[in-house]
Short mmCIF file of C-alpha atoms in Angstrom, two decimals:
data_model
loop_
_atom_site.label_atom_id
_atom_site.label_comp_id
_atom_site.label_asym_id
_atom_site.label_seq_id
_atom_site.Cartn_x
_atom_site.Cartn_y
_atom_site.Cartn_z
CA MET A 1 0.00 0.00 0.00
CA ARG A 2 1.08 3.57 -0.68
CA PRO A 3 1.04 5.72 2.46
CA PRO A 4 -1.39 8.60 1.84
CA SER A 5 1.25 11.18 2.72
CA TRP A 6 3.33 10.16 -0.28
CA THR A 7 3.03 11.75 -3.69
CA GLN A 8 0.59 10.15 -6.12
CA PRO A 9 1.46 9.28 -9.76
CA THR A 10 1.49 12.18 -12.20
CA ARG A 11 -0.33 12.47 -15.50
CA MET A 12 2.99 11.81 -17.21
CA SER A 13 2.80 8.18 -16.09
CA ALA A 14 1.31 6.90 -19.34
CA ILE A 15 3.97 8.61 -21.45
CA VAL A 16 6.85 7.47 -19.28
CA ASN A 17 5.46 3.94 -19.08
CA ALA A 18 5.30 3.84 -22.87
CA LEU A 19 9.00 4.66 -22.99
CA ILE A 20 10.18 2.28 -20.28
CA ALA A 21 7.82 -0.68 -20.66
CA GLY A 22 9.30 -3.65 -22.52
CA ARG A 23 5.97 -4.58 -24.10
CA HIS A 24 6.00 -1.34 -26.08
CA GLN A 25 9.43 -1.80 -27.63
CA ARG A 26 8.25 -3.21 -30.96
CA LEU A 27 5.56 -0.55 -31.34
CA LEU A 28 8.00 2.18 -30.37
CA ARG A 29 10.61 0.89 -32.82
CA GLY A 30 8.02 0.87 -35.59
CA ALA A 31 6.86 4.38 -34.71
CA LEU A 32 10.43 5.65 -34.66
CA TRP A 33 11.17 4.01 -38.00
CA GLY A 34 8.01 5.43 -39.52
CA GLY A 35 8.73 8.91 -38.19
CA ILE A 36 12.35 8.93 -39.32
CA PHE A 37 11.49 7.43 -42.72
CA ALA A 38 8.72 9.99 -43.20
CA ALA A 39 11.13 12.77 -42.22
CA LEU A 40 13.71 11.50 -44.70
CA LEU A 41 11.07 11.31 -47.42
CA ALA A 42 9.97 14.85 -46.58
CA ILE A 43 13.57 16.04 -46.75
CA GLY A 44 14.01 14.18 -50.03
CA TYR A 45 10.81 15.72 -51.38
CA GLY A 46 12.02 19.15 -50.31
CA PHE A 47 15.35 18.54 -52.04
CA ILE A 48 13.58 17.44 -55.24
CA VAL A 49 11.37 20.54 -55.14
CA TRP A 50 14.44 22.71 -54.64
CA GLN A 51 16.22 20.98 -57.52
CA VAL A 52 13.23 21.36 -59.85
CA ARG A 53 12.71 25.00 -58.87
CA SER A 54 16.39 25.65 -59.51
CA HIS A 55 16.01 24.01 -62.92
CA LEU A 56 12.94 26.16 -63.64
CA ARG A 57 14.74 29.35 -62.65
CA GLY A 58 17.74 28.46 -64.79
CA ASP A 59 15.56 27.53 -67.77
CA GLN A 60 13.47 30.69 -67.46
CA HIS A 61 16.57 32.85 -67.17
CA ALA A 62 18.03 31.25 -70.31
CA GLU A 63 14.76 31.63 -72.26
CA LEU A 64 14.37 35.26 -71.28
CA GLY A 65 18.00 35.85 -72.15
CA ARG A 66 17.48 34.50 -75.68
CA ILE A 67 14.33 36.51 -76.42
CA SER A 68 15.74 39.64 -74.79
CA ALA A 69 18.84 39.34 -76.98
CA ILE A 70 16.61 39.47 -80.09
CA ARG A 71 14.87 42.58 -78.78
CA THR A 72 18.20 44.20 -77.94
CA ASN A 73 19.55 43.36 -81.40
CA ALA A 74 16.46 44.86 -83.02
CA VAL A 75 16.70 48.09 -81.05
CA THR A 76 20.45 48.36 -81.74
CA ALA A 77 19.94 47.78 -85.47
CA LEU A 78 17.17 50.40 -85.69
CA GLN A 79 19.32 52.92 -83.86
CA MET A 80 22.16 52.21 -86.34
CA LEU A 81 19.81 52.80 -89.26
CA GLN A 82 18.72 56.12 -87.81
CA ARG A 83 22.34 57.07 -87.49
CA ASP A 84 23.85 55.64 -90.69
CA ALA A 85 21.08 55.59 -93.31
CA THR A 86 21.54 59.20 -94.44
CA ALA A 87 21.08 58.91 -98.21
CA ALA A 88 17.89 59.81 -100.02
CA PRO A 89 15.14 57.46 -98.85
CA CYS A 90 14.81 54.34 -100.98
CA SER A 91 17.73 55.37 -103.22
CA ALA A 92 20.40 52.86 -104.18
CA ASP A 93 22.78 54.34 -101.61
CA PHE A 94 20.02 54.29 -99.00
CA LEU A 95 19.28 50.64 -99.69
CA ALA A 96 23.00 49.83 -99.54
CA GLN A 97 23.20 51.50 -96.15
CA MET A 98 20.24 49.39 -94.99
CA GLN A 99 21.88 46.24 -96.41
CA ARG A 100 25.02 46.83 -94.37
CA VAL A 101 22.92 46.70 -91.19
CA ALA A 102 21.07 43.65 -92.51
CA PHE A 103 24.37 41.82 -92.95
CA LEU A 104 25.12 42.00 -89.19
CA PRO A 105 25.24 38.50 -87.62
CA ASP A 106 22.20 39.01 -85.42
CA GLY A 107 19.62 37.08 -87.44
CA LEU A 108 17.73 40.23 -88.52
CA ASN A 109 17.75 40.99 -92.25
CA GLU A 110 14.35 42.39 -93.21
CA PHE A 111 14.51 46.14 -92.53
CA LEU A 112 11.84 48.54 -93.62
CA TYR A 113 11.66 52.22 -94.34
CA ALA A 114 8.18 53.14 -93.08
CA PRO A 115 7.70 56.83 -92.34
CA GLY A 116 4.29 57.46 -90.79
CA GLY A 117 3.62 53.73 -90.65
CA ARG A 118 3.68 53.24 -94.45
CA VAL A 119 6.38 50.95 -95.86
CA GLU A 120 8.02 52.55 -98.91
CA CYS A 121 10.97 50.18 -99.34
CA SER A 122 12.86 47.38 -97.62
CA THR A 123 16.10 45.46 -97.83
CA SER A 124 14.31 42.86 -99.98
CA GLN A 125 12.01 45.22 -101.95
CA PRO A 126 13.54 48.41 -103.46
CA LYS A 127 10.16 50.11 -103.66
CA PHE A 128 6.55 49.46 -102.65
CA ASP A 129 4.15 51.18 -105.01
CA PRO A 130 1.86 52.01 -103.47
CA PRO A 131 3.41 52.02 -99.97
CA VAL A 132 2.18 49.23 -97.70
CA PRO A 133 0.34 50.62 -94.69
CA LEU A 134 1.08 49.13 -91.29
CA ALA A 135 -1.75 48.84 -88.81
CA PRO A 136 -1.44 50.80 -85.55
CA PRO A 137 1.13 49.32 -83.16
CA ASP A 138 0.04 46.94 -80.45
CA ILE A 139 2.63 48.26 -78.03
CA ALA A 140 3.38 51.95 -78.31
CA THR A 141 5.75 53.98 -76.19
CA ALA A 142 6.46 57.64 -75.71
CA LYS A 143 10.16 57.07 -75.13
CA PRO A 144 12.22 58.24 -78.12
CA ASP A 145 14.68 55.35 -77.88
CA ASP A 146 12.07 52.65 -77.36
CA PRO A 147 10.43 51.16 -80.46
CA SER A 148 6.76 50.44 -80.97
CA TRP A 149 5.71 46.86 -81.62
CA ARG A 150 3.24 45.20 -83.92
CA MET A 151 2.69 41.65 -82.75
CA ASP A 152 1.77 38.56 -84.77
CA ARG A 153 1.44 40.34 -88.11
CA ASP A 154 1.15 38.72 -91.54
CA LEU A 155 4.38 39.54 -93.37
CA GLY A 156 2.97 38.50 -96.78
CA PRO A 157 2.35 42.11 -97.96
CA LEU A 158 6.05 42.75 -97.30
CA GLY A 159 7.13 39.86 -99.49
CA ARG A 160 7.37 37.22 -96.72
CA PHE A 161 4.41 35.14 -97.80
CA GLY A 162 3.10 32.60 -95.31
CA THR A 163 5.09 34.10 -92.46
CA ILE A 164 3.79 35.59 -89.23
CA GLY A 165 6.23 37.84 -87.42
CA THR A 166 6.70 40.88 -85.24
CA ILE A 167 7.48 44.37 -86.51
CA ALA A 168 9.49 46.73 -84.33
CA GLN A 169 9.57 50.38 -85.43
CA LEU A 170 11.79 53.20 -84.22
CA GLY A 171 11.20 56.50 -86.00
CA SER A 172 10.98 55.91 -89.77
CA PHE A 173 12.70 52.54 -89.67
CA ALA A 174 11.28 49.16 -88.81
CA VAL A 175 12.47 45.58 -88.71
CA ALA A 176 10.45 42.46 -89.40
CA ILE A 177 11.37 39.87 -86.79
CA PRO A 178 10.71 36.30 -87.96
CA PRO A 179 8.93 33.77 -85.73
CA TYR A 180 10.89 32.92 -82.59
CA THR A 181 12.87 29.74 -83.27
CA ARG A 182 15.23 29.68 -80.30
CA TYR A 183 12.65 28.21 -77.90
CA GLU A 184 14.10 25.18 -76.09
CA ASN A 185 12.43 22.48 -73.98
CA GLU A 186 13.94 19.02 -73.93
CA SER A 187 12.17 17.89 -70.73
CA PRO A 188 8.88 16.03 -71.29
CA TRP A 189 7.87 16.73 -67.70
CA LEU A 190 8.26 20.51 -68.12
CA HIS A 191 5.57 22.70 -69.68
CA LYS A 192 6.24 26.36 -70.35
CA GLU A 193 5.09 29.32 -72.38
CA LEU A 194 7.03 32.39 -73.52
CA VAL A 195 4.89 35.52 -73.90
CA ALA A 196 5.25 39.21 -74.68
CA ARG A 197 3.38 41.69 -72.51
CA GLY A 198 1.98 45.06 -73.34
CA ALA A 199 1.74 47.99 -70.97
CA ASP A 200 -2.00 47.40 -70.72
CA GLY A 201 -1.47 43.81 -69.63
CA LYS A 202 -2.32 42.25 -72.98
CA VAL A 203 -0.34 39.11 -73.66
CA TRP A 204 0.92 37.56 -76.90
CA SER A 205 2.08 33.98 -76.90
CA ILE A 206 5.48 33.61 -78.56
CA ALA A 207 6.30 29.94 -78.03
CA GLY A 208 5.47 26.93 -75.88
CA ASP A 209 2.23 25.67 -74.35
CA HIS A 210 -0.39 28.21 -75.34
CA GLY A 211 -2.54 29.43 -72.45
CA LEU A 212 -0.23 28.29 -69.65
CA TYR A 213 0.82 31.82 -68.72
CA GLY A 214 -2.77 32.99 -68.50
CA ARG A 215 -3.77 30.01 -66.38
CA LEU A 216 -0.94 30.54 -63.91
CA ALA A 217 -1.42 34.32 -63.88
CA ALA A 218 -5.09 33.84 -63.05
CA LYS A 219 -4.04 31.82 -59.97
CA LEU A 220 -6.83 29.34 -60.43
CA HIS A 221 -7.57 27.11 -57.45
CA ARG A 222 -5.42 24.01 -57.42
CA SER A 223 -6.09 20.97 -55.28
CA LEU A 224 -3.63 19.87 -52.61
CA ALA A 225 -2.63 16.87 -54.72
CA THR A 226 -1.90 19.16 -57.67
CA ARG A 227 0.13 21.53 -55.51
CA LEU A 228 2.18 18.61 -54.17
CA THR A 229 2.83 17.01 -57.55
CA THR A 230 3.40 20.08 -59.72
CA ILE A 231 5.61 23.13 -59.36
CA ALA A 232 4.54 26.31 -61.11
CA ALA A 233 6.52 29.53 -61.48
CA SER A 234 6.62 32.63 -63.66
CA ALA A 235 9.43 35.05 -64.38
CA CYS A 236 9.79 38.21 -66.47
CA ASP A 237 12.69 40.24 -67.76
CA GLY A 238 13.69 43.48 -66.08
CA GLN A 239 11.25 45.62 -68.09
CA SER A 240 8.49 42.98 -68.06
CA HIS A 241 8.50 42.95 -71.87
CA TYR A 242 8.75 39.17 -71.87
CA CYS A 243 7.67 36.54 -69.37
CA VAL A 244 8.03 32.79 -69.07
CA ALA A 245 5.47 30.63 -67.28
CA SER A 246 6.66 27.15 -66.29
CA GLU A 247 4.94 24.12 -64.77
CA ALA A 248 6.86 20.99 -63.79
CA ASP A 249 5.23 17.58 -63.31
CA LEU A 250 7.08 15.91 -60.42
CA PHE A 251 5.77 12.48 -61.39
CA GLY A 252 7.18 13.00 -64.86
CA TRP A 253 10.46 14.16 -63.37
CA ALA A 254 10.49 11.06 -61.14
CA ARG A 255 10.00 8.77 -64.14
CA ASP A 256 13.20 10.16 -65.64
CA TRP A 257 15.06 9.33 -62.42
CA ILE A 258 13.15 6.21 -61.35
CA THR A 259 16.21 4.01 -60.82
CA ILE A 260 18.03 6.53 -58.65
CA LEU A 261 14.84 7.41 -56.75
CA THR A 262 14.04 3.75 -56.03
CA SER A 263 17.55 3.14 -54.73
CA THR A 264 17.38 6.29 -52.64
CA VAL A 265 14.05 5.29 -51.06
CA VAL A 266 15.40 1.82 -50.21
CA LEU A 267 18.53 3.33 -48.68
CA ALA A 268 16.39 5.84 -46.78
CA GLY A 269 14.35 2.96 -45.36
CA LEU A 270 17.49 1.12 -44.26
CA PHE A 271 18.97 4.29 -42.80
CA ALA A 272 15.71 4.99 -40.97
CA TRP A 273 15.79 1.45 -39.54
CA ILE A 274 19.35 1.93 -38.30
CA CYS A 275 18.46 5.31 -36.82
CA ALA A 276 15.32 3.88 -35.21
CA ASN A 277 17.30 1.09 -33.55
CA ASN A 278 20.00 3.48 -32.36
CA THR A 279 17.40 5.95 -31.12
CA LEU A 280 15.53 3.18 -29.32
CA ALA A 281 18.79 2.00 -27.75
CA TRP A 282 19.47 5.54 -26.59
CA LEU A 283 15.93 5.86 -25.24
CA ASN A 284 16.31 2.56 -23.41
CA ARG A 285 19.56 3.78 -21.87
CA HIS A 286 18.13 7.19 -21.12
CA TRP A 287 14.97 5.76 -19.58
CA SER A 288 16.58 2.72 -17.96
CA PHE A 289 15.96 2.46 -14.25
CA GLU A 290 19.56 3.31 -13.37
CA ALA A 291 19.62 6.36 -15.65
CA ARG A 292 16.27 7.57 -14.30
CA PHE A 293 17.47 7.10 -10.76
CA GLN A 294 20.75 8.93 -11.37
CA ARG A 295 18.92 11.88 -12.96
CA GLY A 296 16.08 11.89 -10.48
CA LEU A 297 17.91 11.52 -7.17
CA ASN A 298 16.96 14.77 -5.47
CA PRO A 299 15.12 15.99 -2.36
CA GLN A 300 11.76 15.81 -4.15
CA SER A 301 12.16 12.17 -5.18
CA ILE A 302 13.27 10.77 -1.82
CA LEU A 303 10.47 9.37 0.32
CA VAL A 304 10.76 7.76 3.71
CA ALA A 305 8.73 5.29 5.73
CA TYR A 306 9.02 4.65 9.44
CA GLN A 307 8.84 1.21 11.07
CA PRO A 308 8.16 1.49 14.80
CA ILE A 309 10.46 -0.24 17.30
CA ILE A 310 8.90 -1.28 20.63
CA ALA A 311 10.57 -2.12 23.92
CA LEU A 312 9.39 -5.52 25.15
CA GLY A 313 9.72 -4.40 28.73
CA SER A 314 7.12 -1.65 28.39
CA ASP A 315 5.44 -2.37 25.05
CA GLU A 316 6.01 1.31 24.23
CA VAL A 317 7.38 2.72 21.00
CA VAL A 318 10.95 3.80 21.67
CA GLY A 319 12.10 4.48 18.16
CA VAL A 320 11.65 4.12 14.44
CA GLU A 321 13.81 2.80 11.64
CA VAL A 322 13.85 5.15 8.67
CA LEU A 323 13.37 3.23 5.43
CA ALA A 324 14.15 5.00 2.17
CA ARG A 325 11.99 4.88 -0.92
CA TRP A 326 12.42 6.58 -4.29
CA LEU A 327 9.71 8.19 -6.38
CA ASP A 328 10.17 7.25 -10.03
CA VAL A 329 9.32 9.67 -12.82
CA ASP A 330 6.11 7.76 -13.57
CA GLY A 331 4.92 8.06 -9.98
CA THR A 332 5.93 4.55 -8.93
CA ILE A 333 7.40 4.22 -5.45
CA VAL A 334 10.51 2.06 -5.64
CA ALA A 335 11.80 -0.13 -2.82
CA PRO A 336 15.48 0.21 -1.81
CA HIS A 337 16.61 -3.21 -3.00
CA ARG A 338 16.36 -1.87 -6.58
CA PHE A 339 18.53 1.20 -6.14
CA ILE A 340 20.90 0.64 -3.20
CA ASP A 341 23.51 -1.02 -5.41
CA ILE A 342 23.24 1.88 -7.87
CA VAL A 343 23.88 4.36 -5.07
CA ALA A 344 26.93 2.38 -3.98
CA ARG A 345 28.33 2.01 -7.51
CA SER A 346 27.85 5.66 -8.36
CA GLY A 347 29.66 6.93 -5.27
CA ARG A 348 26.62 8.94 -4.12
CA THR A 349 26.22 7.18 -0.79
CA ALA A 350 26.78 10.22 1.43
CA GLU A 351 24.52 12.34 -0.76
CA PHE A 352 21.80 9.70 -0.58
CA THR A 353 22.03 9.34 3.21
CA GLN A 354 21.91 13.13 3.57
CA LEU A 355 18.75 13.30 1.46
CA VAL A 356 17.11 10.58 3.57
CA ALA A 357 18.12 12.26 6.84
CA ASP A 358 16.90 15.67 5.67
CA ARG A 359 13.56 14.27 4.54
CA ALA A 360 13.06 12.38 7.81
CA PHE A 361 13.96 15.41 9.92
CA ALA A 362 11.62 17.67 7.94
CA GLU A 363 8.71 15.29 8.58
CA LEU A 364 9.45 14.20 12.14
CA SER A 365 10.30 17.66 13.44
CA THR A 366 7.06 19.14 12.14
CA GLN A 367 4.61 16.26 12.65
CA VAL A 368 5.65 14.32 15.75
CA PRO A 369 4.61 15.95 19.05
CA ARG A 370 7.52 17.62 20.80
CA ASP A 371 6.92 15.65 23.99
CA VAL A 372 7.44 12.29 22.24
CA PRO A 373 11.16 11.39 22.25
CA LEU A 374 12.27 8.98 19.56
CA GLU A 375 15.37 7.08 18.64
CA VAL A 376 15.69 7.50 14.88
CA ASN A 377 17.66 4.72 13.20
CA PHE A 378 19.30 5.09 9.80
CA ASN A 379 21.04 2.51 7.65
CA VAL A 380 24.44 3.79 6.54
CA PHE A 381 26.92 2.54 3.98
CA ALA A 382 30.19 1.09 5.21
CA CYS A 383 32.14 3.52 3.03
CA ASP A 384 30.49 6.42 4.88
CA PHE A 385 31.26 5.07 8.35
CA ASP A 386 33.25 8.12 9.33
CA SER A 387 32.40 10.20 12.39
CA VAL A 388 32.97 13.59 10.74
CA ARG A 389 30.80 12.72 7.77
CA LEU A 390 28.01 11.13 9.80
CA LEU A 391 27.88 13.91 12.37
CA ARG A 392 27.50 16.39 9.53
CA ILE A 393 24.69 14.33 7.98
CA PHE A 394 22.74 14.03 11.26
CA ALA A 395 23.53 17.51 12.58
CA LYS A 396 19.87 18.58 12.53
CA PHE A 397 18.85 15.68 14.77
CA LEU A 398 21.75 16.34 17.13
CA ASP A 399 20.58 19.94 17.47
CA GLU A 400 17.40 18.66 19.16
CA PRO A 401 18.68 16.09 21.70
CA ARG A 402 15.51 16.17 23.82
CA ARG A 403 13.37 15.04 20.90
CA PHE A 404 15.57 12.86 18.74
CA HIS A 405 18.35 10.37 19.36
CA PRO A 406 19.96 9.45 16.04
CA ALA A 407 21.37 5.98 15.59
CA VAL A 408 23.20 4.35 12.71
CA GLU A 409 22.82 0.77 11.61
CA LEU A 410 26.00 -0.55 10.05
CA VAL A 411 25.59 -3.19 7.37
CA GLU A 412 28.95 -4.65 6.42
CA ASN A 413 29.39 -6.50 3.19
CA HIS A 414 33.17 -6.27 3.34
CA ALA A 415 35.75 -6.88 6.01
CA ILE A 416 36.44 -3.80 8.13
CA ASP A 417 39.34 -2.32 10.00
CA PHE A 418 38.29 -2.86 13.63
CA GLU A 419 40.51 -0.11 15.00
CA GLU A 420 39.15 2.53 12.63
CA ALA A 421 35.59 1.34 13.17
CA GLN A 422 36.03 1.47 16.95
CA CYS A 423 37.34 5.04 16.77
CA THR A 424 34.33 6.04 14.72
CA ILE A 425 31.91 4.33 17.12
CA GLU A 426 33.47 6.11 20.08
CA ALA A 427 33.36 9.51 18.35
CA LEU A 428 29.73 9.01 17.41
CA ALA A 429 28.80 7.89 20.92
CA ALA A 430 30.47 10.96 22.39
CA ALA A 431 28.29 13.13 20.13
CA GLY A 432 25.11 11.23 21.07
CA VAL A 433 24.82 8.88 18.09
CA LYS A 434 24.34 5.18 18.83
CA THR A 435 25.70 2.43 16.59
CA TYR A 436 24.03 -0.89 15.84
CA ILE A 437 25.34 -3.87 13.94
CA ASP A 438 22.54 -4.61 11.50
CA ASP A 439 21.46 -7.91 9.94
CA PHE A 440 23.37 -10.00 12.45
CA GLY A 441 23.82 -13.56 11.24
CA THR A 442 24.27 -12.70 7.56
CA GLY A 443 27.38 -11.87 5.56
CA TYR A 444 30.17 -10.30 7.59
CA SER A 445 27.95 -9.45 10.58
CA SER A 446 29.37 -12.02 12.99
CA ILE A 447 29.91 -12.53 16.71
CA GLU A 448 33.49 -11.29 16.26
CA ARG A 449 32.20 -7.84 15.44
CA VAL A 450 29.86 -7.88 18.39
CA ALA A 451 32.72 -8.79 20.67
CA ARG A 452 35.36 -6.43 19.31
CA LEU A 453 33.28 -3.31 18.61
CA ALA A 454 31.73 -1.25 21.39
CA VAL A 455 28.41 -0.91 19.62
CA HIS A 456 25.26 0.01 21.48
CA GLY A 457 23.25 -2.88 20.16
CA VAL A 458 22.75 -5.66 17.66
CA LYS A 459 19.82 -6.09 15.29
CA LEU A 460 19.06 -9.74 14.67
CA ASP A 461 18.18 -10.49 11.06
CA ARG A 462 14.71 -11.65 9.99
CA SER A 463 16.23 -14.94 8.81
CA PHE A 464 16.57 -15.82 12.51
CA ALA A 465 13.45 -14.09 13.74
CA MET A 466 11.01 -15.95 11.52
CA SER A 467 12.83 -19.24 10.90
CA PRO A 468 10.63 -22.32 11.40
CA PRO A 469 11.21 -23.77 14.90
CA ASP A 470 12.37 -27.11 13.49
CA SER A 471 14.92 -25.52 11.13
CA VAL A 472 18.61 -25.16 11.97
CA MET A 473 18.33 -21.40 12.30
CA GLY A 474 15.12 -21.72 14.28
CA ARG A 475 16.84 -24.05 16.78
CA MET A 476 19.81 -21.66 16.96
CA LEU A 477 17.70 -18.57 17.69
CA VAL A 478 17.85 -18.76 21.49
CA GLN A 479 21.57 -19.69 21.46
CA VAL A 480 22.36 -16.68 19.25
CA ILE A 481 20.40 -14.38 21.55
CA GLU A 482 22.31 -15.77 24.53
CA MET A 483 25.68 -15.16 22.81
CA ILE A 484 24.79 -11.55 22.03
CA ARG A 485 23.47 -11.02 25.53
CA THR A 486 26.73 -12.30 26.94
CA SER A 487 28.50 -9.43 25.17
CA GLY A 488 26.29 -6.95 27.01
CA ARG A 489 24.79 -5.47 23.86
CA LEU A 490 21.17 -4.40 23.50
CA ILE A 491 19.25 -6.84 21.30
CA VAL A 492 16.70 -5.78 18.67
CA VAL A 493 14.99 -8.46 16.62
CA GLU A 494 13.76 -7.42 13.17
CA GLY A 495 11.09 -8.95 10.98
CA VAL A 496 8.83 -10.30 13.72
CA GLU A 497 5.55 -11.09 11.99
CA THR A 498 3.51 -13.30 14.34
CA LEU A 499 2.31 -13.10 17.91
CA ALA A 500 3.67 -16.58 18.59
CA ARG A 501 7.18 -15.51 17.65
CA LEU A 502 6.79 -12.30 19.65
CA ASN A 503 5.80 -14.30 22.73
CA LEU A 504 8.76 -16.64 22.18
CA LEU A 505 11.15 -13.70 22.10
CA ARG A 506 9.53 -12.16 25.14
CA ALA A 507 9.81 -15.46 26.98
CA THR A 508 13.59 -15.50 26.59
CA GLY A 509 13.82 -12.43 28.80
CA MET A 510 16.89 -11.37 26.81
CA VAL A 511 15.41 -9.45 23.86
CA ASP A 512 15.12 -5.72 24.45
CA CYS A 513 13.20 -4.51 21.39
CA VAL A 514 11.39 -5.85 18.36
CA GLN A 515 10.12 -4.49 15.08
CA GLY A 516 8.16 -6.07 12.29
CA TYR A 517 4.66 -6.53 10.93
CA VAL A 518 3.45 -7.85 14.29
CA VAL A 519 3.93 -4.26 15.47
CA ALA A 520 3.39 -2.29 12.28
CA ARG A 521 4.35 -2.27 8.65
CA PRO A 522 6.40 0.74 7.45
CA LEU A 523 4.26 3.85 7.90
CA GLY A 524 4.01 7.23 6.26
CA ILE A 525 4.45 10.23 8.53
CA ASP A 526 0.71 10.80 9.03
CA GLU A 527 0.15 7.15 9.90
CA LEU A 528 3.12 7.23 12.25
CA VAL A 529 1.73 10.21 14.15
CA THR A 530 -1.60 8.39 14.53
CA PHE A 531 0.22 5.23 15.61
CA LEU A 532 2.21 7.12 18.27
CA SER A 533 -0.91 8.80 19.60
CA ARG A 534 -2.63 5.46 20.19
CA GLY A 535 0.25 3.88 22.08
CA ARG A 536 0.21 0.12 22.69
CA ALA A 537 -3.38 -0.12 21.45
CA ALA A 538 -2.15 0.73 17.98
CA TRP A 539 -0.19 -2.48 17.60
CA ALA A 540 -1.78 -4.80 20.13
CA ALA A 541 -4.94 -4.80 17.99
CA HIS A 542 -2.94 -5.58 14.83
CA PRO A 543 -4.18 -8.81 13.16
CA ALA A 544 -0.77 -10.39 13.52
CA ALA A 545 -0.82 -9.76 17.21
CA ALA A 546 -4.37 -10.81 17.78
#
């Protein structure tokens, strides 16, 4: 049972249990693999999108560069004609001057002399009689150095039968620009359209997938699936004369790279599996009991229980043994047999004992009535059996000698230096701290220690206290008690669970004190206060004692 004064489990219990429970390992591994694999796929998808967008930007830049070069060449040629064609219009010299410009390696060779928008002659036609009128320009400008443009015009009247082209005019000179032939698109998964734009927003398709620019410019609603599987982008030149609209089909792109993509997905799955196993191993280490204990050993996680000790001569409670517990992160209260070895291995024994002593003092000093003196027994590690260290740990109890009498119970699992131990016992006794040899009859706790060390008392182990009467240890019980009594030490028998065994111990006349379930199980501080207030009636009515 959990004493009511102890902290209850937190709402984090379910989460922590999911991390530390062995039955969840397969599910957790699968979830980790799925999460990591999904993250890798998302990263891969993002990389593909970045690659395709980069390709689109590069392709658009190249396309705009090619069409802009034609425009620049046209403007440059018209400016040269204005400067160099100085002979009489449509004369032989004039036509020769126009031919020199037409011979430039820019792909433009059909130049027109068209004052007022009426073509009088050209590089291919010495004279038009009557002059050929040009319709009003589609794109007009007030800038003197910027030509006007007539888009998608039939060049048949100018001698270019069956040809649709663009006419750029600057002043009295014009140039017929043939259909755009430098459009490039070698990717079946890429759709694009090159357009020219007027100042009023009107658009003329030059090359590519007709209508794509208008569809993307209209920003029509696209489903989530479409947005995830296609990438659309538009770009214009610096003056917004020309624009390119592009739309990439990621499925089509993937088909071109299917072998590499398949290998990458398989490798991503294997990598995710390795990462999932490594992550799970780290989680298991991080959330292992020892790791949780090491991280969580603090004043808030230490709990204590108190097992009353009664004097057989008076049946009164004369002391309590302080028993440490640890509150796990999931709210579970952990018994000491699970963490004592961890404390010893980690070298945190003194820290642990200090935490236990501080917790016990905080509870006992505030809850137990001031007129109830108690001997307060603590188990200490052999490595901490040093008077200076122990007196520092129990200083708070020593500051209230009328209320509390601290005692240490020494459990030895290694051989000890008797001279050093004796010096420590004497120093502790001088300061008011009693020393008991704990768990007598097990391990290194032998009659030699009782005889050679001036301890205050000996605590007889439960293996003697509750051994069946017909067992070897049961038959030795009285003889062991007699040996200890001969040494003059006070005798405390632990683990007494039945009234019959209590009466047997009482009948020897040699046992001073007992503790065990016949008196009370370990109690929380509130239960202890109630137990003390009831006196002998609290334990005499216990079922084990009935």
